[in-house]
């Protein structure tokens, strides 16, 4: 485990160069949050996405430093090298969600004190729901993204990411457009109540299954690539 | 002691999109390296030196054969072996965004060196390699020679028993190469085992106790530089090599 901690430390040290970019992004997040009454919902989603994506950039740092050869000579086995990346990426996405969840009420409170005419009221159930949705969404993307980086490298993997975003948006729009035309009645209230009741359980189970499959694929790709 | 027995590595090469061909980068390499010895692995580009050293360093898995470090093998003792290895290649780059100190701290963490011990070692290494002036500078801002010193420092931080150096002086200027050669001599004096691959025959002749000449994945000769020169009736290892392969270079 100490070896994995060492590798995580290495990645965090590399990511420390993002300090200023993070601050700039945080300002952007606040700008988005203050743009409208309901825009606060996006803060946890943006925070989760941001930190998850930043964690992915450690693959590019490794590629630039051609560190595979060096890392493989360290007293860690190949499975641990892959596992470390998953631990880092998942932790960062989770931390992003938690930070988003904490700063949203703080931020809206500050905004309400400055801008007294447009009071923002946070629905905490909705905030939990949005945060979980954000974590789940970005986790889904990361779970697909990591194996593709192991298979094709960080650069090609980035192209895959854009394609993936495009497909997800198309799917969502497709469902929203097709459902009423096909006579399917999407009962938002029923969906919300279902997710509020079983949301955490479903999300946790799905994440475990997704990451298990993703980790297995990454492991195979990494093992085959290095042999 | 490092013991390598009948080591083979098979790769697949694509002739075109449909036709693939299997070939052996190393085909039955056998040798031993004793404690306190510098063993030179010599051969032209494509001879199989890098593949051989990568297998010995545990980076690549051999297709066939045995690698033993004091009777420990990778199958049962991978972590234990790697704790005692330092691998340095000419291709290894370092993280530009980190300072030399941060990199050395990171390496100590990965090797599980205790915090105080790590700090002590980093200070010692900094003195030995004269790195005081740039220890806290970002690696991306260092000169080639300074970067190479950091690379060596990273190898020393966990006090390994075995050094595997793959073309570590290739492309370096005379001063930077000398840093590595001096470092090898110092470590040899401490009883460390060093495997050193190069295609600079003169360099190997000066520094290696024994050399293993390989060509097309096969050992064509091994022994002390003196023995090889005597047996081939030549005055230097370069001529000895050409005598053995029949006069021409045939790189793959």
PDB file of C-alpha atoms in Angstrom, chain B:
ATOM      1  CA  UNK B   1      24.619 -12.336  -7.811  1.00  0.00           C
ATOM      2  CA  UNK B   2      22.445 -12.130 -10.915  1.00  0.00           C
ATOM      3  CA  UNK B   3      21.935 -15.351 -12.828  1.00  0.00           C
ATOM      4  CA  UNK B   4      20.360 -15.373 -16.280  1.00  0.00           C
ATOM      5  CA  UNK B   5      19.665 -18.698 -17.929  1.00  0.00           C
ATOM      6  CA  UNK B   6      18.442 -19.367 -21.454  1.00  0.00           C
ATOM      7  CA  UNK B   7      16.474 -16.119 -21.566  1.00  0.00           C
ATOM      8  CA  UNK B   8      14.217 -15.687 -24.573  1.00  0.00           C
ATOM      9  CA  UNK B   9      11.799 -12.981 -25.630  1.00  0.00           C
ATOM     10  CA  UNK B  10       9.472 -13.382 -28.564  1.00  0.00           C
ATOM     11  CA  UNK B  11       7.792 -10.415 -30.229  1.00  0.00           C
ATOM     12  CA  UNK B  12       5.361 -10.134 -33.095  1.00  0.00           C
ATOM     13  CA  UNK B  13       6.232  -7.882 -35.985  1.00  0.00           C
ATOM     14  CA  UNK B  14       3.639  -6.804 -38.517  1.00  0.00           C
ATOM     15  CA  UNK B  15       5.007  -7.057 -42.049  1.00  0.00           C
ATOM     16  CA  UNK B  16       1.834  -5.373 -43.254  1.00  0.00           C
ATOM     17  CA  UNK B  17      -1.769  -5.106 -42.048  1.00  0.00           C
ATOM     18  CA  UNK B  18      -2.433  -8.818 -42.530  1.00  0.00           C
ATOM     19  CA  UNK B  19       0.883 -10.610 -42.222  1.00  0.00           C
ATOM     20  CA  UNK B  20       2.514 -10.902 -38.840  1.00  0.00           C
ATOM     21  CA  UNK B  21       5.819 -12.526 -38.110  1.00  0.00           C
ATOM     22  CA  UNK B  22       7.203 -13.815 -34.838  1.00  0.00           C
ATOM     23  CA  UNK B  23      10.805 -13.130 -33.982  1.00  0.00           C
ATOM     24  CA  UNK B  24      13.094 -13.507 -30.984  1.00  0.00           C
ATOM     25  CA  UNK B  25      14.691 -10.267 -29.748  1.00  0.00           C
ATOM     26  CA  UNK B  26      16.697 -12.410 -27.343  1.00  0.00           C
ATOM     27  CA  UNK B  27      17.190 -16.083 -28.011  1.00  0.00           C
ATOM     28  CA  UNK B  28      18.734 -18.099 -25.209  1.00  0.00           C
ATOM     29  CA  UNK B  29      20.926 -15.619 -23.321  1.00  0.00           C
ATOM     30  CA  UNK B  30      22.871 -17.094 -20.390  1.00  0.00           C
ATOM     31  CA  UNK B  31      25.318 -15.337 -18.069  1.00  0.00           C
ATOM     32  CA  UNK B  32      26.122 -14.572 -14.451  1.00  0.00           C
ATOM     33  CA  UNK B  33      27.045 -11.289 -12.782  1.00  0.00           C
ATOM     34  CA  UNK B  34      28.851 -11.468  -9.456  1.00  0.00           C
ATOM     35  CA  UNK B  35      28.732  -8.964  -6.619  1.00  0.00           C
ATOM     36  CA  UNK B  36      31.088  -6.030  -7.184  1.00  0.00           C
ATOM     37  CA  UNK B  37      31.263  -6.588 -10.940  1.00  0.00           C
ATOM     38  CA  UNK B  38      30.472  -4.292 -13.838  1.00  0.00           C
ATOM     39  CA  UNK B  39      29.180  -6.372 -16.709  1.00  0.00           C
ATOM     40  CA  UNK B  40      29.016  -4.729 -20.099  1.00  0.00           C
ATOM     41  CA  UNK B  41      26.283  -5.813 -22.480  1.00  0.00           C
ATOM     42  CA  UNK B  42      27.590  -4.897 -25.886  1.00  0.00           C
ATOM     43  CA  UNK B  43      26.109  -5.035 -29.322  1.00  0.00           C
ATOM     44  CA  UNK B  44      24.790  -2.876 -32.153  1.00  0.00           C
ATOM     45  CA  UNK B  45      21.341  -1.289 -32.208  1.00  0.00           C
ATOM     46  CA  UNK B  46      18.693  -3.993 -32.425  1.00  0.00           C
ATOM     47  CA  UNK B  47      20.972  -6.672 -30.952  1.00  0.00           C
ATOM     48  CA  UNK B  48      18.564  -7.287 -28.055  1.00  0.00           C
ATOM     49  CA  UNK B  49      20.367  -5.385 -25.279  1.00  0.00           C
ATOM     50  CA  UNK B  50      17.426  -3.254 -24.185  1.00  0.00           C
ATOM     51  CA  UNK B  51      14.998  -6.177 -24.231  1.00  0.00           C
ATOM     52  CA  UNK B  52      17.445  -8.215 -22.166  1.00  0.00           C
ATOM     53  CA  UNK B  53      17.893  -5.496 -19.538  1.00  0.00           C
ATOM     54  CA  UNK B  54      14.153  -4.760 -19.440  1.00  0.00           C
ATOM     55  CA  UNK B  55      13.518  -8.421 -18.671  1.00  0.00           C
ATOM     56  CA  UNK B  56      16.171  -8.424 -15.957  1.00  0.00           C
ATOM     57  CA  UNK B  57      14.674  -5.222 -14.473  1.00  0.00           C
ATOM     58  CA  UNK B  58      11.224  -6.835 -14.375  1.00  0.00           C
ATOM     59  CA  UNK B  59       9.745  -4.426 -16.905  1.00  0.00           C
ATOM     60  CA  UNK B  60       9.143  -7.121 -19.523  1.00  0.00           C
ATOM     61  CA  UNK B  61       8.165 -10.718 -18.916  1.00  0.00           C
ATOM     62  CA  UNK B  62      10.453 -13.251 -20.622  1.00  0.00           C
ATOM     63  CA  UNK B  63       8.908 -15.742 -23.014  1.00  0.00           C
ATOM     64  CA  UNK B  64      11.223 -18.383 -21.609  1.00  0.00           C
ATOM     65  CA  UNK B  65      14.178 -18.680 -19.257  1.00  0.00           C
ATOM     66  CA  UNK B  66      15.248 -17.976 -15.700  1.00  0.00           C
ATOM     67  CA  UNK B  67      16.319 -14.756 -13.963  1.00  0.00           C
ATOM     68  CA  UNK B  68      17.596 -15.031 -10.401  1.00  0.00           C
ATOM     69  CA  UNK B  69      18.824 -12.411  -7.972  1.00  0.00           C
ATOM     70  CA  UNK B  70      20.601 -14.233  -5.128  1.00  0.00           C
ATOM     71  CA  UNK B  71      18.264 -17.183  -5.717  1.00  0.00           C
ATOM     72  CA  UNK B  72      15.141 -14.999  -5.695  1.00  0.00           C
ATOM     73  CA  UNK B  73      12.940 -15.023  -8.799  1.00  0.00           C
ATOM     74  CA  UNK B  74      10.299 -12.680 -10.173  1.00  0.00           C
ATOM     75  CA  UNK B  75       7.523 -15.245  -9.923  1.00  0.00           C
ATOM     76  CA  UNK B  76       7.730 -15.485  -6.138  1.00  0.00           C
ATOM     77  CA  UNK B  77       9.715 -12.411  -5.056  1.00  0.00           C
ATOM     78  CA  UNK B  78       8.942  -9.605  -7.519  1.00  0.00           C
ATOM     79  CA  UNK B  79       8.637  -6.802  -4.960  1.00  0.00           C
ATOM     80  CA  UNK B  80      11.654  -7.961  -2.957  1.00  0.00           C
ATOM     81  CA  UNK B  81      13.820  -8.040  -6.084  1.00  0.00           C
ATOM     82  CA  UNK B  82      12.612  -4.654  -7.318  1.00  0.00           C
ATOM     83  CA  UNK B  83      13.361  -3.115  -3.917  1.00  0.00           C
ATOM     84  CA  UNK B  84      17.019  -3.858  -4.661  1.00  0.00           C
ATOM     85  CA  UNK B  85      17.144  -2.731  -8.280  1.00  0.00           C
ATOM     86  CA  UNK B  86      17.807   0.633  -9.852  1.00  0.00           C
ATOM     87  CA  UNK B  87      16.990   0.912 -13.544  1.00  0.00           C
ATOM     88  CA  UNK B  88      18.300   3.781 -15.591  1.00  0.00           C
ATOM     89  CA  UNK B  89      17.944   4.086 -19.327  1.00  0.00           C
ATOM     90  CA  UNK B  90      18.904   6.737 -21.841  1.00  0.00           C
ATOM     91  CA  UNK B  91      15.181   7.105 -22.648  1.00  0.00           C
ATOM     92  CA  UNK B  92      14.023   7.712 -19.108  1.00  0.00           C
ATOM     93  CA  UNK B  93      12.699  11.223 -18.745  1.00  0.00           C
ATOM     94  CA  UNK B  94      11.767  12.897 -15.496  1.00  0.00           C
ATOM     95  CA  UNK B  95       8.713  14.884 -14.488  1.00  0.00           C
ATOM     96  CA  UNK B  96       9.498  18.425 -15.635  1.00  0.00           C
ATOM     97  CA  UNK B  97       7.035  20.055 -13.262  1.00  0.00           C
ATOM     98  CA  UNK B  98       8.660  18.604 -10.129  1.00  0.00           C
ATOM     99  CA  UNK B  99      11.782  19.894  -8.430  1.00  0.00           C
ATOM    100  CA  UNK B 100      14.729  17.519  -8.036  1.00  0.00           C
ATOM    101  CA  UNK B 101      13.999  17.387  -4.298  1.00  0.00           C
ATOM    102  CA  UNK B 102      10.321  16.561  -4.831  1.00  0.00           C
ATOM    103  CA  UNK B 103      11.272  13.777  -7.220  1.00  0.00           C
ATOM    104  CA  UNK B 104      13.747  12.265  -4.770  1.00  0.00           C
ATOM    105  CA  UNK B 105      11.195  12.468  -1.952  1.00  0.00           C
ATOM    106  CA  UNK B 106       8.637  10.788  -4.179  1.00  0.00           C
ATOM    107  CA  UNK B 107      11.085   7.973  -5.016  1.00  0.00           C
ATOM    108  CA  UNK B 108      11.871   7.484  -1.322  1.00  0.00           C
ATOM    109  CA  UNK B 109       8.149   7.197  -0.578  1.00  0.00           C
ATOM    110  CA  UNK B 110       7.617   4.603  -3.283  1.00  0.00           C
ATOM    111  CA  UNK B 111      10.547   2.535  -2.022  1.00  0.00           C
ATOM    112  CA  UNK B 112       9.243   2.849   1.526  1.00  0.00           C
ATOM    113  CA  UNK B 113      12.315   4.633   2.880  1.00  0.00           C
ATOM    114  CA  UNK B 114      11.549   6.122   6.323  1.00  0.00           C
ATOM    115  CA  UNK B 115      11.043   9.908   6.363  1.00  0.00           C
ATOM    116  CA  UNK B 116      14.152  10.813   8.387  1.00  0.00           C
ATOM    117  CA  UNK B 117      16.301   8.260   6.593  1.00  0.00           C
ATOM    118  CA  UNK B 118      15.098   9.610   3.234  1.00  0.00           C
ATOM    119  CA  UNK B 119      15.929  13.175   4.216  1.00  0.00           C
ATOM    120  CA  UNK B 120      19.409  12.075   5.337  1.00  0.00           C
ATOM    121  CA  UNK B 121      20.027  10.144   2.120  1.00  0.00           C
ATOM    122  CA  UNK B 122      18.838  12.995  -0.094  1.00  0.00           C
ATOM    123  CA  UNK B 123      21.248  15.368   1.647  1.00  0.00           C
ATOM    124  CA  UNK B 124      24.110  12.841   1.288  1.00  0.00           C
ATOM    125  CA  UNK B 125      23.391  12.204  -2.389  1.00  0.00           C
ATOM    126  CA  UNK B 126      23.084  15.942  -3.033  1.00  0.00           C
ATOM    127  CA  UNK B 127      26.571  16.411  -1.625  1.00  0.00           C
ATOM    128  CA  UNK B 128      28.108  13.448  -3.491  1.00  0.00           C
ATOM    129  CA  UNK B 129      26.655  14.493  -6.836  1.00  0.00           C
ATOM    130  CA  UNK B 130      27.144  18.222  -6.165  1.00  0.00           C
ATOM    131  CA  UNK B 131      23.467  19.032  -6.645  1.00  0.00           C
ATOM    132  CA  UNK B 132      23.170  21.740  -3.973  1.00  0.00           C
ATOM    133  CA  UNK B 133      22.710  24.556  -6.500  1.00  0.00           C
ATOM    134  CA  UNK B 134      19.714  23.090  -8.245  1.00  0.00           C
ATOM    135  CA  UNK B 135      18.083  20.708  -5.755  1.00  0.00           C
ATOM    136  CA  UNK B 136      14.956  22.873  -5.445  1.00  0.00           C
ATOM    137  CA  UNK B 137      14.774  23.874  -9.121  1.00  0.00           C
ATOM    138  CA  UNK B 138      12.163  22.461 -11.459  1.00  0.00           C
ATOM    139  CA  UNK B 139      13.587  19.571 -13.505  1.00  0.00           C
ATOM    140  CA  UNK B 140      12.286  21.165 -16.703  1.00  0.00           C
ATOM    141  CA  UNK B 141      14.700  24.072 -16.136  1.00  0.00           C
ATOM    142  CA  UNK B 142      17.832  21.936 -15.615  1.00  0.00           C
ATOM    143  CA  UNK B 143      20.618  21.296 -18.126  1.00  0.00           C
ATOM    144  CA  UNK B 144      21.144  17.793 -19.568  1.00  0.00           C
ATOM    145  CA  UNK B 145      24.042  17.129 -17.202  1.00  0.00           C
ATOM    146  CA  UNK B 146      22.061  18.300 -14.180  1.00  0.00           C
ATOM    147  CA  UNK B 147      19.050  16.210 -15.253  1.00  0.00           C
ATOM    148  CA  UNK B 148      21.307  13.186 -15.561  1.00  0.00           C
ATOM    149  CA  UNK B 149      22.590  13.806 -12.041  1.00  0.00           C
ATOM    150  CA  UNK B 150      18.988  13.851 -10.798  1.00  0.00           C
ATOM    151  CA  UNK B 151      18.406  10.589 -12.669  1.00  0.00           C
ATOM    152  CA  UNK B 152      21.403   9.035 -10.896  1.00  0.00           C
ATOM    153  CA  UNK B 153      20.266  10.466  -7.558  1.00  0.00           C
ATOM    154  CA  UNK B 154      16.880   8.821  -8.062  1.00  0.00           C
ATOM    155  CA  UNK B 155      18.665   5.481  -8.509  1.00  0.00           C
ATOM    156  CA  UNK B 156      20.673   5.945  -5.331  1.00  0.00           C
ATOM    157  CA  UNK B 157      17.908   7.027  -3.010  1.00  0.00           C
ATOM    158  CA  UNK B 158      16.894   3.512  -1.941  1.00  0.00           C
ATOM    159  CA  UNK B 159      20.471   2.216  -1.794  1.00  0.00           C
ATOM    160  CA  UNK B 160      19.991  -0.647  -4.285  1.00  0.00           C
ATOM    161  CA  UNK B 161      22.205  -3.673  -4.636  1.00  0.00           C
ATOM    162  CA  UNK B 162      21.885  -3.978  -8.410  1.00  0.00           C
ATOM    163  CA  UNK B 163      22.103  -1.327 -11.093  1.00  0.00           C
ATOM    164  CA  UNK B 164      20.721  -1.917 -14.551  1.00  0.00           C
ATOM    165  CA  UNK B 165      21.891   0.837 -16.854  1.00  0.00           C
ATOM    166  CA  UNK B 166      20.636   0.745 -20.409  1.00  0.00           C
ATOM    167  CA  UNK B 167      22.626   2.986 -22.754  1.00  0.00           C
ATOM    168  CA  UNK B 168      22.721   5.517 -19.953  1.00  0.00           C
ATOM    169  CA  UNK B 169      25.449   7.577 -21.631  1.00  0.00           C
ATOM    170  CA  UNK B 170      23.992   7.619 -25.137  1.00  0.00           C
ATOM    171  CA  UNK B 171      23.573  11.130 -26.483  1.00  0.00           C
ATOM    172  CA  UNK B 172      25.307  12.742 -23.523  1.00  0.00           C
ATOM    173  CA  UNK B 173      28.268  15.060 -23.774  1.00  0.00           C
ATOM    174  CA  UNK B 174      31.652  14.018 -22.431  1.00  0.00           C
ATOM    175  CA  UNK B 175      31.113  15.622 -18.991  1.00  0.00           C
ATOM    176  CA  UNK B 176      27.659  14.130 -18.452  1.00  0.00           C
ATOM    177  CA  UNK B 177      28.878  10.675 -19.557  1.00  0.00           C
ATOM    178  CA  UNK B 178      31.777  10.946 -17.161  1.00  0.00           C
ATOM    179  CA  UNK B 179      29.350  11.605 -14.289  1.00  0.00           C
ATOM    180  CA  UNK B 180      27.715   8.244 -14.997  1.00  0.00           C
ATOM    181  CA  UNK B 181      30.999   6.383 -15.451  1.00  0.00           C
ATOM    182  CA  UNK B 182      32.363   7.778 -12.182  1.00  0.00           C
ATOM    183  CA  UNK B 183      29.164   6.828 -10.434  1.00  0.00           C
ATOM    184  CA  UNK B 184      29.511   3.247 -11.707  1.00  0.00           C
ATOM    185  CA  UNK B 185      33.066   2.994 -10.417  1.00  0.00           C
ATOM    186  CA  UNK B 186      32.039   4.290  -6.984  1.00  0.00           C
ATOM    187  CA  UNK B 187      29.156   1.837  -6.699  1.00  0.00           C
ATOM    188  CA  UNK B 188      31.303  -1.085  -7.865  1.00  0.00           C
ATOM    189  CA  UNK B 189      33.769  -0.244  -5.083  1.00  0.00           C
ATOM    190  CA  UNK B 190      30.885  -0.660  -2.627  1.00  0.00           C
ATOM    191  CA  UNK B 191      30.302  -4.212  -3.902  1.00  0.00           C
ATOM    192  CA  UNK B 192      27.266  -3.403  -6.044  1.00  0.00           C
ATOM    193  CA  UNK B 193      26.534  -5.330  -9.236  1.00  0.00           C
ATOM    194  CA  UNK B 194      26.146  -3.271 -12.377  1.00  0.00           C
ATOM    195  CA  UNK B 195      24.771  -4.378 -15.729  1.00  0.00           C
ATOM    196  CA  UNK B 196      25.619  -1.769 -18.294  1.00  0.00           C
ATOM    197  CA  UNK B 197      24.566  -1.879 -21.911  1.00  0.00           C
ATOM    198  CA  UNK B 198      26.202   0.294 -24.509  1.00  0.00           C
ATOM    199  CA  UNK B 199      27.240   0.352 -28.119  1.00  0.00           C
ATOM    200  CA  UNK B 200      30.286   2.436 -27.242  1.00  0.00           C
ATOM    201  CA  UNK B 201      32.844  -0.386 -27.204  1.00  0.00           C
ATOM    202  CA  UNK B 202      35.741   1.810 -26.036  1.00  0.00           C
ATOM    203  CA  UNK B 203      33.780   2.984 -23.021  1.00  0.00           C
ATOM    204  CA  UNK B 204      32.950  -0.604 -22.063  1.00  0.00           C
ATOM    205  CA  UNK B 205      36.560  -1.697 -22.509  1.00  0.00           C
ATOM    206  CA  UNK B 206      37.667   0.869 -19.947  1.00  0.00           C
ATOM    207  CA  UNK B 207      35.093   0.300 -17.280  1.00  0.00           C
ATOM    208  CA  UNK B 208      33.742  -3.261 -17.462  1.00  0.00           C
ATOM    209  CA  UNK B 209      35.165  -6.279 -15.642  1.00  0.00           C
ATOM    210  CA  UNK B 210      33.551  -8.603 -18.125  1.00  0.00           C
ATOM    211  CA  UNK B 211      31.607  -8.057 -21.308  1.00  0.00           C
ATOM    212  CA  UNK B 212      28.862 -10.018 -23.026  1.00  0.00           C
ATOM    213  CA  UNK B 213      28.660  -9.390 -26.733  1.00  0.00           C
ATOM    214  CA  UNK B 214      25.310 -10.024 -28.318  1.00  0.00           C
ATOM    215  CA  UNK B 215      24.167  -9.851 -31.878  1.00  0.00           C
ATOM    216  CA  UNK B 216      20.697 -10.658 -33.210  1.00  0.00           C
ATOM    217  CA  UNK B 217      19.613 -11.828 -29.771  1.00  0.00           C
ATOM    218  CA  UNK B 218      22.409 -14.365 -29.306  1.00  0.00           C
ATOM    219  CA  UNK B 219      25.529 -14.199 -27.150  1.00  0.00           C
ATOM    220  CA  UNK B 220      28.460 -14.304 -29.512  1.00  0.00           C
ATOM    221  CA  UNK B 221      31.196 -13.943 -26.933  1.00  0.00           C
ATOM    222  CA  UNK B 222      31.670 -13.320 -23.236  1.00  0.00           C
ATOM    223  CA  UNK B 223      34.702 -12.786 -21.023  1.00  0.00           C
ATOM    224  CA  UNK B 224      37.028 -10.058 -19.819  1.00  0.00           C
ATOM    225  CA  UNK B 225      37.953  -7.439 -22.441  1.00  0.00           C
ATOM    226  CA  UNK B 226      41.512  -8.783 -22.330  1.00  0.00           C
ATOM    227  CA  UNK B 227      40.396 -12.389 -22.937  1.00  0.00           C
ATOM    228  CA  UNK B 228      38.169 -11.416 -25.851  1.00  0.00           C
ATOM    229  CA  UNK B 229      40.900  -9.379 -27.491  1.00  0.00           C
ATOM    230  CA  UNK B 230      43.401 -12.225 -27.083  1.00  0.00           C
ATOM    231  CA  UNK B 231      40.993 -14.866 -28.383  1.00  0.00           C
ATOM    232  CA  UNK B 232      40.083 -12.811 -31.436  1.00  0.00           C
ATOM    233  CA  UNK B 233      43.612 -11.566 -32.022  1.00  0.00           C
ATOM    234  CA  UNK B 234      42.519  -7.939 -32.009  1.00  0.00           C
ATOM    235  CA  UNK B 235      43.599  -4.841 -30.123  1.00  0.00           C
ATOM    236  CA  UNK B 236      40.185  -3.451 -29.188  1.00  0.00           C
ATOM    237  CA  UNK B 237      36.623  -4.648 -28.605  1.00  0.00           C
ATOM    238  CA  UNK B 238      35.279  -2.946 -31.717  1.00  0.00           C
ATOM    239  CA  UNK B 239      37.582  -4.988 -33.953  1.00  0.00           C
ATOM    240  CA  UNK B 240      36.868  -8.085 -31.872  1.00  0.00           C
ATOM    241  CA  UNK B 241      33.151  -7.622 -32.441  1.00  0.00           C
ATOM    242  CA  UNK B 242      33.539  -7.217 -36.196  1.00  0.00           C
ATOM    243  CA  UNK B 243      35.834 -10.251 -36.330  1.00  0.00           C
ATOM    244  CA  UNK B 244      33.174 -12.342 -34.657  1.00  0.00           C
ATOM    245  CA  UNK B 245      30.239 -11.237 -36.768  1.00  0.00           C
ATOM    246  CA  UNK B 246      32.250 -11.673 -39.914  1.00  0.00           C
ATOM    247  CA  UNK B 247      33.226  -8.141 -40.758  1.00  0.00           C
ATOM    248  CA  UNK B 248      29.968  -6.365 -41.574  1.00  0.00           C
ATOM    249  CA  UNK B 249      27.252  -4.860 -39.500  1.00  0.00           C
ATOM    250  CA  UNK B 250      23.803  -6.280 -40.128  1.00  0.00           C
ATOM    251  CA  UNK B 251      21.411  -4.391 -37.936  1.00  0.00           C
ATOM    252  CA  UNK B 252      17.779  -5.335 -37.719  1.00  0.00           C
TER     253      UNK B 252
END
